[in-house]
Short mmCIF file of C-alpha atoms in Angstrom, two decimals:
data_model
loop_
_atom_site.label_atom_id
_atom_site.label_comp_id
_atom_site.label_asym_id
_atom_site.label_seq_id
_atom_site.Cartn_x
_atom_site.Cartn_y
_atom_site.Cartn_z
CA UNK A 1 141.18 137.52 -83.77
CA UNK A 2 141.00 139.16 -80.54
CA UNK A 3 139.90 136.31 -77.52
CA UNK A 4 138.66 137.00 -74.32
CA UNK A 5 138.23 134.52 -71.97
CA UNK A 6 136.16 134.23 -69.12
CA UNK A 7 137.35 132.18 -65.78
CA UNK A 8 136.64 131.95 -62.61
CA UNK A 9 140.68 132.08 -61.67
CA UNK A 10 144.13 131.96 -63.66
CA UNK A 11 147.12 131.37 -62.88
CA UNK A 12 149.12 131.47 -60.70
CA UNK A 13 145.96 129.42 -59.24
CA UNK A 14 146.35 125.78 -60.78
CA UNK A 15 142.66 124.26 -60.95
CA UNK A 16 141.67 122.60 -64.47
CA UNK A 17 140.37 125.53 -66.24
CA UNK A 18 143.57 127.62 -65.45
CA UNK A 19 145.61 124.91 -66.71
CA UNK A 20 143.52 124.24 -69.70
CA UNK A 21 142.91 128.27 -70.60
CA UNK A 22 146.71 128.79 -70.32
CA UNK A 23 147.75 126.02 -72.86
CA UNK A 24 144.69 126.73 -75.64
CA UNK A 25 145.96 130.31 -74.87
CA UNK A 26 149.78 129.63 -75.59
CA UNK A 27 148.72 127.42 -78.99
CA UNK A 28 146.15 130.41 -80.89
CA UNK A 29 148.79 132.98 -79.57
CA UNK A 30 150.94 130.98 -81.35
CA UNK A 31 148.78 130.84 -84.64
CA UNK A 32 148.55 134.70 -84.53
CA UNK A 33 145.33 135.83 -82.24
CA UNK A 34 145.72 138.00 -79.77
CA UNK A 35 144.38 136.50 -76.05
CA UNK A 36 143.09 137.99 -73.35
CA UNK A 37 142.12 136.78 -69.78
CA UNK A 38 139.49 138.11 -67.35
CA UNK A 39 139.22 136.74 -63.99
CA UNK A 40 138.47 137.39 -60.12
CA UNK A 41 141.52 138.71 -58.58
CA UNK A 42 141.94 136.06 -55.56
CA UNK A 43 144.54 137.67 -53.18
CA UNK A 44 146.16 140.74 -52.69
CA UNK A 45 149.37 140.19 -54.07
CA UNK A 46 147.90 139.44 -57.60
CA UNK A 47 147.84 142.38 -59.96
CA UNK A 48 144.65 144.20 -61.18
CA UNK A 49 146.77 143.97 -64.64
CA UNK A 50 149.99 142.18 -66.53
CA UNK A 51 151.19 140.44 -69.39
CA UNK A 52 151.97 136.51 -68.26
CA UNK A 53 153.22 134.88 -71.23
CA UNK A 54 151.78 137.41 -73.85
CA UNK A 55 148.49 136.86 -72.63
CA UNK A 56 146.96 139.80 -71.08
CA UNK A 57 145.30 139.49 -68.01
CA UNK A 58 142.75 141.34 -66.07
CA UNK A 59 141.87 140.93 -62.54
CA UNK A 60 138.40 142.80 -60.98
CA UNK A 61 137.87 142.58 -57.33
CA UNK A 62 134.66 140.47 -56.13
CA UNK A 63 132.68 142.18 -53.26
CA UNK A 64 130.80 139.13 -51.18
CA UNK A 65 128.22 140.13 -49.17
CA UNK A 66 129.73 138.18 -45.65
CA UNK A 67 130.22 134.32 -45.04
CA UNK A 68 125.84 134.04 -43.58
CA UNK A 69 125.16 134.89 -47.15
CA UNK A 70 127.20 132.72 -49.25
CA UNK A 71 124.97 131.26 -50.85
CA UNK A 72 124.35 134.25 -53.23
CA UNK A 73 128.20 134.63 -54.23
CA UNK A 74 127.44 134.29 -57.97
CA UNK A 75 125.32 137.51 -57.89
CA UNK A 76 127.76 139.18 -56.04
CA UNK A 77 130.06 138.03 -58.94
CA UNK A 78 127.66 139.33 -61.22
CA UNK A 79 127.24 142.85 -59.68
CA UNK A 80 130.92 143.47 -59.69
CA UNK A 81 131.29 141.94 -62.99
CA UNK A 82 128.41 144.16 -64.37
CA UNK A 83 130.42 147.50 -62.33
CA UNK A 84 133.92 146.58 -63.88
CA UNK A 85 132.56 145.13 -67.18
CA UNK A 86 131.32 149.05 -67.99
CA UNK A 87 134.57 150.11 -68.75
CA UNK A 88 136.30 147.29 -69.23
CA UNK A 89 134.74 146.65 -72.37
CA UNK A 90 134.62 150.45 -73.58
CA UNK A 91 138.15 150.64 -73.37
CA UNK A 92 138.89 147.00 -74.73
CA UNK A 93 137.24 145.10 -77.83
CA UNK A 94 137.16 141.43 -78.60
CA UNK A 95 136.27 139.38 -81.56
CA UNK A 96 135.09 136.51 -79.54
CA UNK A 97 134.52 136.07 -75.75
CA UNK A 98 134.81 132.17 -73.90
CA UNK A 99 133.13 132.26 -71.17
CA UNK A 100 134.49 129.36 -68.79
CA UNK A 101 131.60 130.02 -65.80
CA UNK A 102 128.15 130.79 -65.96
CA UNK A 103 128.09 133.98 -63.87
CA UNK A 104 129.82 135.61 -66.33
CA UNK A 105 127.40 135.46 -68.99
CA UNK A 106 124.60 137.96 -67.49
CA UNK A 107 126.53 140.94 -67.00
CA UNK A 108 128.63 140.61 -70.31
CA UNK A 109 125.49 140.41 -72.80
CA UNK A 110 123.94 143.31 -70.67
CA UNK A 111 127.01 145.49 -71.62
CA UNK A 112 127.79 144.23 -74.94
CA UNK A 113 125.10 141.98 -76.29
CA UNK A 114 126.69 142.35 -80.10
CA UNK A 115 129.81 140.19 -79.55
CA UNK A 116 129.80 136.63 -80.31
CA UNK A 117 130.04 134.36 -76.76
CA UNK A 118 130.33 130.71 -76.55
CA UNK A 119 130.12 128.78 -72.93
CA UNK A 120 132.64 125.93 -72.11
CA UNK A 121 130.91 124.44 -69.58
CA UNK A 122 133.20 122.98 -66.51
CA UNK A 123 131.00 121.00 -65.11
CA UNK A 124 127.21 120.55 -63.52
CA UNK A 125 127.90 122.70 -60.51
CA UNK A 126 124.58 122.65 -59.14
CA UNK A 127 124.15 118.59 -58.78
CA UNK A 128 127.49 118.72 -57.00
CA UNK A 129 126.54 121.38 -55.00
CA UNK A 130 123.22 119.15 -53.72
CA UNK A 131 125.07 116.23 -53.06
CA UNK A 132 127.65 118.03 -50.97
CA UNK A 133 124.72 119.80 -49.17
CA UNK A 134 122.89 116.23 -48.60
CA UNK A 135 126.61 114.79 -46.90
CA UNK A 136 127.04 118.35 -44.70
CA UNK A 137 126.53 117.19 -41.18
CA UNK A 138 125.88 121.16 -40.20
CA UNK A 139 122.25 122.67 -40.83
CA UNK A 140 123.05 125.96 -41.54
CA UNK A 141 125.59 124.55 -44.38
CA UNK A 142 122.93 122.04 -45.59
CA UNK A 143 120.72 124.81 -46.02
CA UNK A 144 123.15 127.33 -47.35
CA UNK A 145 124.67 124.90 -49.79
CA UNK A 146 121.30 123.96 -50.90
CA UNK A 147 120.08 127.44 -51.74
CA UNK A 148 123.32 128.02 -54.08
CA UNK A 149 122.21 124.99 -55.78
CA UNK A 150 118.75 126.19 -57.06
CA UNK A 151 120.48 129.71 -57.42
CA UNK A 152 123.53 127.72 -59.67
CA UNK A 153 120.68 126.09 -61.77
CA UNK A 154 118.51 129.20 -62.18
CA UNK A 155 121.69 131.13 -63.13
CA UNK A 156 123.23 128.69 -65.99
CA UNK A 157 120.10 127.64 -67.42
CA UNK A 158 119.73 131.24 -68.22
CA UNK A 159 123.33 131.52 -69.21
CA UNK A 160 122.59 128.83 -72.07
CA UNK A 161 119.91 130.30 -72.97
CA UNK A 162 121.74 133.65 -73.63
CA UNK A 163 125.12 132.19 -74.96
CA UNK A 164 125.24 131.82 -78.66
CA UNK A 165 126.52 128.47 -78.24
CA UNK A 166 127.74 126.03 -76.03
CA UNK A 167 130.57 123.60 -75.79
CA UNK A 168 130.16 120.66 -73.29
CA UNK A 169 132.65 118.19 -72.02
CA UNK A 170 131.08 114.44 -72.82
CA UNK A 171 128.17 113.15 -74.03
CA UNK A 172 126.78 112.77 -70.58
CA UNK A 173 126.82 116.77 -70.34
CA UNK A 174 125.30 116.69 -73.47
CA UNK A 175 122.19 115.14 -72.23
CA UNK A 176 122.25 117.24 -69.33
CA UNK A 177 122.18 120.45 -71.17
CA UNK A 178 119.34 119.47 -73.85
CA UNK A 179 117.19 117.55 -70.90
CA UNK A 180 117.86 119.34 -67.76
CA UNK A 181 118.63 123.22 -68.93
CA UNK A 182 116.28 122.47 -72.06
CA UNK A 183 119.14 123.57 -74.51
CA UNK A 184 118.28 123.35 -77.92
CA UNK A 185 121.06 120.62 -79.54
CA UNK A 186 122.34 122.63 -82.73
CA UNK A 187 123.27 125.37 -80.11
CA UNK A 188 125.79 122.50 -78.43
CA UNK A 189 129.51 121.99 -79.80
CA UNK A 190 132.29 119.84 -78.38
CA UNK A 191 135.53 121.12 -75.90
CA UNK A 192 137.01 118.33 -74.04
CA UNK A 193 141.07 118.83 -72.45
CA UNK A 194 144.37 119.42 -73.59
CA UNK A 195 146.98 116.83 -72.20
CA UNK A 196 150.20 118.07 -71.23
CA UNK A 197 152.22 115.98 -73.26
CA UNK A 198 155.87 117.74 -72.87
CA UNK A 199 155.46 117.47 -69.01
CA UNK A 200 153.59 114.26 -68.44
CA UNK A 201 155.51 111.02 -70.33
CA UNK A 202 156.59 107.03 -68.59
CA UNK A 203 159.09 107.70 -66.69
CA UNK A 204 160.98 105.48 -64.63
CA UNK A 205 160.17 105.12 -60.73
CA UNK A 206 162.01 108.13 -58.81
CA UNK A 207 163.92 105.21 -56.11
CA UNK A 208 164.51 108.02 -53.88
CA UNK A 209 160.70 109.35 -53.25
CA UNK A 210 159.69 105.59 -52.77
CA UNK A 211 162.37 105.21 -50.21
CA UNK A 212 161.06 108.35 -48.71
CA UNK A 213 157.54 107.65 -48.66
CA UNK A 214 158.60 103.92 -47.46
CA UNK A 215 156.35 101.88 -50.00
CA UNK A 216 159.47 100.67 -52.31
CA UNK A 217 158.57 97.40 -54.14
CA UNK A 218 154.87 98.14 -53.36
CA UNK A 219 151.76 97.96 -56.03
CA UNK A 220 150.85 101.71 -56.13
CA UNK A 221 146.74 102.89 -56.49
CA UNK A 222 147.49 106.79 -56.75
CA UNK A 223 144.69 109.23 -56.76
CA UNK A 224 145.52 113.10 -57.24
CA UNK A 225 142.49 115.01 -55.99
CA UNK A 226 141.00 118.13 -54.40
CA UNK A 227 140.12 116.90 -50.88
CA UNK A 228 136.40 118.28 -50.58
CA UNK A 229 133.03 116.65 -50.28
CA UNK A 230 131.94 116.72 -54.00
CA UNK A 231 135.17 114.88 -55.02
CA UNK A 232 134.09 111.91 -52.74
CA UNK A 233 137.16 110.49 -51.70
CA UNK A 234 135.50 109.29 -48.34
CA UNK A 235 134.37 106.22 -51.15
CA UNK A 236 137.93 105.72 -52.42
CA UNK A 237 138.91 104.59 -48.64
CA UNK A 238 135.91 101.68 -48.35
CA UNK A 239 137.02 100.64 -51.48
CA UNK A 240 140.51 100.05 -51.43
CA UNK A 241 139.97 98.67 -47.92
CA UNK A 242 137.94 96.09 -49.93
CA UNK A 243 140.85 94.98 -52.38
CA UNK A 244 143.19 92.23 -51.20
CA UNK A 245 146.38 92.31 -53.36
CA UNK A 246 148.58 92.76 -49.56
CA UNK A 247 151.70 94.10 -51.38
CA UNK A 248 149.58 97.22 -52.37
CA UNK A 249 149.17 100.91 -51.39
CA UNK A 250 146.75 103.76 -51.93
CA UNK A 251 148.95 107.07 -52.57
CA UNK A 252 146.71 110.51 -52.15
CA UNK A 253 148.25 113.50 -53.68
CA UNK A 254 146.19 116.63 -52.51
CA UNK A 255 144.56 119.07 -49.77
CA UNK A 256 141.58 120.48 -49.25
CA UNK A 257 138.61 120.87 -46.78
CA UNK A 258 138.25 117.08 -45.89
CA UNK A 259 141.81 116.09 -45.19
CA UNK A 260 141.37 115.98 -41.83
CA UNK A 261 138.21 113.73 -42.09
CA UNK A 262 140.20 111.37 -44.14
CA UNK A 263 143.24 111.14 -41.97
CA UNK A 264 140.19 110.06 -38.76
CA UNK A 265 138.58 107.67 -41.29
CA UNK A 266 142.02 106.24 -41.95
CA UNK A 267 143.31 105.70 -38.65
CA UNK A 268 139.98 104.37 -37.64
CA UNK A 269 139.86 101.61 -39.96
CA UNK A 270 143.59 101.37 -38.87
CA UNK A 271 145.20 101.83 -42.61
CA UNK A 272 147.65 103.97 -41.92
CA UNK A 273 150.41 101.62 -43.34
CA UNK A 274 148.19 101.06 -46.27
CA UNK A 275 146.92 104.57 -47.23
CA UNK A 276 149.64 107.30 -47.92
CA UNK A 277 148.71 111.17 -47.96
CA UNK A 278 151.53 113.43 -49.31
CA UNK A 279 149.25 116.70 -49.25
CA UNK A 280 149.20 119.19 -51.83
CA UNK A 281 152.28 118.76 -54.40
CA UNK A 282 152.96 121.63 -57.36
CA UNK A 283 154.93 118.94 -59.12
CA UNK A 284 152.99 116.33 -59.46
CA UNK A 285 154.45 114.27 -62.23
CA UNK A 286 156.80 112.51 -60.05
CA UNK A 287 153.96 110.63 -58.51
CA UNK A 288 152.00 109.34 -61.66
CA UNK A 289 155.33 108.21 -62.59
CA UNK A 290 155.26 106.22 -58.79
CA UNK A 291 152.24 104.79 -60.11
CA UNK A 292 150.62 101.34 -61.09
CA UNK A 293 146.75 102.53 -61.37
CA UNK A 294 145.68 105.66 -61.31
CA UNK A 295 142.00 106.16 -59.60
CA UNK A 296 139.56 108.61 -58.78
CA UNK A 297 136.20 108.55 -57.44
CA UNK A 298 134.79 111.70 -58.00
CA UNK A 299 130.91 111.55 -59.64
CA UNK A 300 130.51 115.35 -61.21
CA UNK A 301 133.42 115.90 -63.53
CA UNK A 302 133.44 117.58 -66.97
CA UNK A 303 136.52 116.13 -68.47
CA UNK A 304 139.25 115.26 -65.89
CA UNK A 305 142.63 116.39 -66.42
CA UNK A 306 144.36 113.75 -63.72
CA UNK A 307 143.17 111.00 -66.72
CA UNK A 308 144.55 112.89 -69.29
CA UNK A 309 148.11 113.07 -67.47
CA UNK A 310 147.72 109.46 -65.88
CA UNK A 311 147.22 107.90 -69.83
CA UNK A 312 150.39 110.71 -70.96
CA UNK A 313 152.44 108.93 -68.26
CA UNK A 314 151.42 105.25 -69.29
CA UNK A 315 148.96 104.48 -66.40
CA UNK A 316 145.88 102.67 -66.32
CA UNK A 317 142.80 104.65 -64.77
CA UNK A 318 139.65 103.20 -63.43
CA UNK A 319 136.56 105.69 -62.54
CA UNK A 320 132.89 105.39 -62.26
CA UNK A 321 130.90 104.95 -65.21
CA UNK A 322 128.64 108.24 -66.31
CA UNK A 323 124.92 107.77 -65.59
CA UNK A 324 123.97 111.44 -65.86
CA UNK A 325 122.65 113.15 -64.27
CA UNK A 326 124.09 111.47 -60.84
CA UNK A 327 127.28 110.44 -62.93
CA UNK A 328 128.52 112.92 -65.40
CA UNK A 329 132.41 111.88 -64.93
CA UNK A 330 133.42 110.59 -68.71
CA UNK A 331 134.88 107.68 -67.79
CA UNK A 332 133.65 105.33 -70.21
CA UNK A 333 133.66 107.69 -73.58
CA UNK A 334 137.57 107.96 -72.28
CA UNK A 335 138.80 104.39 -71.67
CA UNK A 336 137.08 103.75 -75.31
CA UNK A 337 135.60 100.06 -74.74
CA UNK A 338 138.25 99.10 -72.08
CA UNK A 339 141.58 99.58 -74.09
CA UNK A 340 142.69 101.72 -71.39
CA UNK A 341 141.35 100.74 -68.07
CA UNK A 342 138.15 100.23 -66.57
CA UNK A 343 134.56 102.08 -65.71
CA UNK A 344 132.67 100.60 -63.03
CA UNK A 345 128.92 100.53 -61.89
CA UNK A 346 129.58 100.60 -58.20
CA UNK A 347 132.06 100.49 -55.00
CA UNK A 348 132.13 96.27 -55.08
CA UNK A 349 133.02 96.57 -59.08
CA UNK A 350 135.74 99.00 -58.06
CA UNK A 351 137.58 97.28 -55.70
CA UNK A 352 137.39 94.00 -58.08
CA UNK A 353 139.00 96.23 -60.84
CA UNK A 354 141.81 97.27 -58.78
CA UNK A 355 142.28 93.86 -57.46
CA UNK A 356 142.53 92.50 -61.57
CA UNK A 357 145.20 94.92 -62.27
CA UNK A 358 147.33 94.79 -59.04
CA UNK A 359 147.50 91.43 -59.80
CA UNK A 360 148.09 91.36 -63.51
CA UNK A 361 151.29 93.09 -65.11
CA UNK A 362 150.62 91.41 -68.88
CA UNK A 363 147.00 93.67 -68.53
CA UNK A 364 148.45 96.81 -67.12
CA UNK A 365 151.33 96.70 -69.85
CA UNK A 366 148.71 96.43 -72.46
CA UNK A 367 146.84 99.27 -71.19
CA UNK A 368 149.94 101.28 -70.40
CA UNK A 369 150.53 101.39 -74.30
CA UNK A 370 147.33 101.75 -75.15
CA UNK A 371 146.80 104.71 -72.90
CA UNK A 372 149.99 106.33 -74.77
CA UNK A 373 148.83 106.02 -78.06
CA UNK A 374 145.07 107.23 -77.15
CA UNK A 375 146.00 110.61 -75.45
CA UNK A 376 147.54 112.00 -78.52
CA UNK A 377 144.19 112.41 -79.81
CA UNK A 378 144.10 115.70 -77.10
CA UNK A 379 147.03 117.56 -77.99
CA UNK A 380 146.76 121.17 -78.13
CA UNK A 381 147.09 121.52 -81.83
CA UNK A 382 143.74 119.05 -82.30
CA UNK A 383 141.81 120.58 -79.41
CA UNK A 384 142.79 124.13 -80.89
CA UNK A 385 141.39 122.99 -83.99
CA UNK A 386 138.33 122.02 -82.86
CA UNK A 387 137.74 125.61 -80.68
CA UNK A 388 138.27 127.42 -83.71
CA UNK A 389 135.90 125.54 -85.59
CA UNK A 390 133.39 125.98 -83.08
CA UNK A 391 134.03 129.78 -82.54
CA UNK A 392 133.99 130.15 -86.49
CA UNK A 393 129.86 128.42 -86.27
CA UNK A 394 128.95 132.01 -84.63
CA UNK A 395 131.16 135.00 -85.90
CA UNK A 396 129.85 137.58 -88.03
CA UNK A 397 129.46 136.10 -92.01
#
């Protein structure tokens, strides 16, 4: 078959769905289809066209309207999707086309409303986008931030409507799609993540980067996140300030918007020796394999990669348990009934998790093997399986 996928980005940007379109890409390349990407080209030294690992990828050039109107980006998309997708798809045919973001959806049924297209959906953008509206100290981002959430919602509930069927994350998207976006449920498959099992294994501790960082011999919470509003690590410093164990630190791998407002809430509550920010890190493998628990606080998640690679490297992972809307992060349908860590109701439960595995090896080396055993169940050969089930639900008979 010829594929076509749909994303926001590829690589080289590293976000979840480059990562996860490059390795379903590499496995049905290597089962005989021929894959294609299309994506925003995102700096000037990217190419409108090349050939990165047999997989062909196409770049067309967004035109925003200016930073005071934002908050309409997606039809921007969509207008120079619609203006590049003319002959784009005259001069290039697919079998199939995975879309990986809404906006794509409009402008590609316009032009070619024949071909088969299934939606992964990433994520519930627009209750992320509300919540990081309702924490934006600055009115004219409120506002702005606000208006691209209604816009979001308007714009994928009619991009479910008009894709021929969709593939959610977790059960707790499920709901979302049949309650909120009105979704009818035989239109709904199943896409979750592919763990990186070659890259991310147990390891032992690297002795030189814990010298470095000056935490040898410490309990290590690590957390590898985006540092933005919507992936609410502001929480994750109240409640490791609540955990006791005092031979324990909180590692932060990651940049992003908010690092600054971290470092000041930090220093305030005078934790510098207790909270450790390393930045962004493109190798970040070394530091699950620093770490005891692996955390993350983050509320509107599809399927997080960062548990997939914290259970590949043996580590136990605690998260917020999904009460969707307001909670669509999968943390309980991943853990599987505790076997692998913990999801928790609220900040007080979190910090009492934490504090039961800091302070109980026997626990964490039960869940470390656990973990090991239970991510196999994603490797790409499985997940590929699935996808091509789903894709074969809607081809041509």
């Amino acid at each position: 078959m010829k594929i076509l996928f749909q994303c926001p980005k590829y690589l080289p940007d590293l976000g979840g769905i480059e990562i996860s379109t490059s390795k379903i890409a590499k496995e049905l390349i290597q089962r005989g289809h021929e894959v294609s990407v299309l994506c925003e080209k995102t700096s000037d030294s990217q190419k409108d066209f090349e050939i990165m690992e047999k997989v062909k990828v196409f770049r067309f050039l967004n035109n925003p309207l200016g930073k005071f109107f934002n908050f309409l980006n997606f039809q921007s998309l969509q207008i120079s999707l619609k203006k590049y997708g003319k002959k784009f798809y005259k001069e290039n045919k697919f079998d199939i086309i995975i879309s990986r973001a809404f906006f794509f959806i409009k402008p590609t049924k316009q032009i070619i409303p024949k071909t088969p297209l299934m939606y992964i959906q990433p994520s519930v953008g627009y209750i992320a986008m509300q919540k990081s509206a309702e924490n934006s100290p600055w009115i004219r981002k409120k506002i702005s931030r606000y208006l691209k959430s209604l816009i979001s919602y308007s714009m994928e509930k009619r991009a479910l409507k008009n894709a021929d069927r969709t593939l959610s994350r977790s059960k707790s998207m499920d709901q979302i799609i049949q309650k909120v976006f009105h979704s009818p449920k035989e239109k709904i498959g199943k896409f979750t993540q592919i763990a990186n099992l070659k890259d991310f294994q147990p390891r032992e501790k690297d002795a030189k980067l814990l010298e470095k960082l000056q935490i040898k011999n410490k309990k290590i919470v690590l957390t590898i996140s985006r540092l933005s509003p919507d992936k609410n690590n502001l929480e994750l410093i109240d409640i490791f300030k609540n955990t006791n164990p005092k031979n324990s630190v909180l590692l932060i791998v990651g940049g992003g918007s908010q690092e600054n407002e971290i470092k000041e809430k930090i220093k305030k509550l005078k934790m510098k020796n207790k909270i450790i920010m390393v930045g962004e890190q493109k190798n970040t493998k070394i530091y699950y394999n620093l770490a005891d628990i692996f955390v993350t606080t983050s509320k509107q998640e599809g399927f997080p990669n960062v548990f997939l690679e914290a259970m590949a490297s043996g580590i136990p992972i605690i998260g917020f348990k999904e009460n969707p809307p307001e909670i669509t992060i999968p943390t309980n349908e991943i853990i599987q009934s505790k076997k692998i860590g913990f999801a928790v109701k609220d900040k007080k439960e979190f910090s009492k998790k934490i504090n039961i595995l800091l302070k109980n090896g026997k626990l964490r080396n039960q869940m470390k093997q656990k973990a090991i055993e239970e991510v196999k169940k994603y490797s790409s050969k499985k997940i590929c399986d699935n996808l091509l089930l789903e894709i074969n639900k809607i081809m041509p008979k």
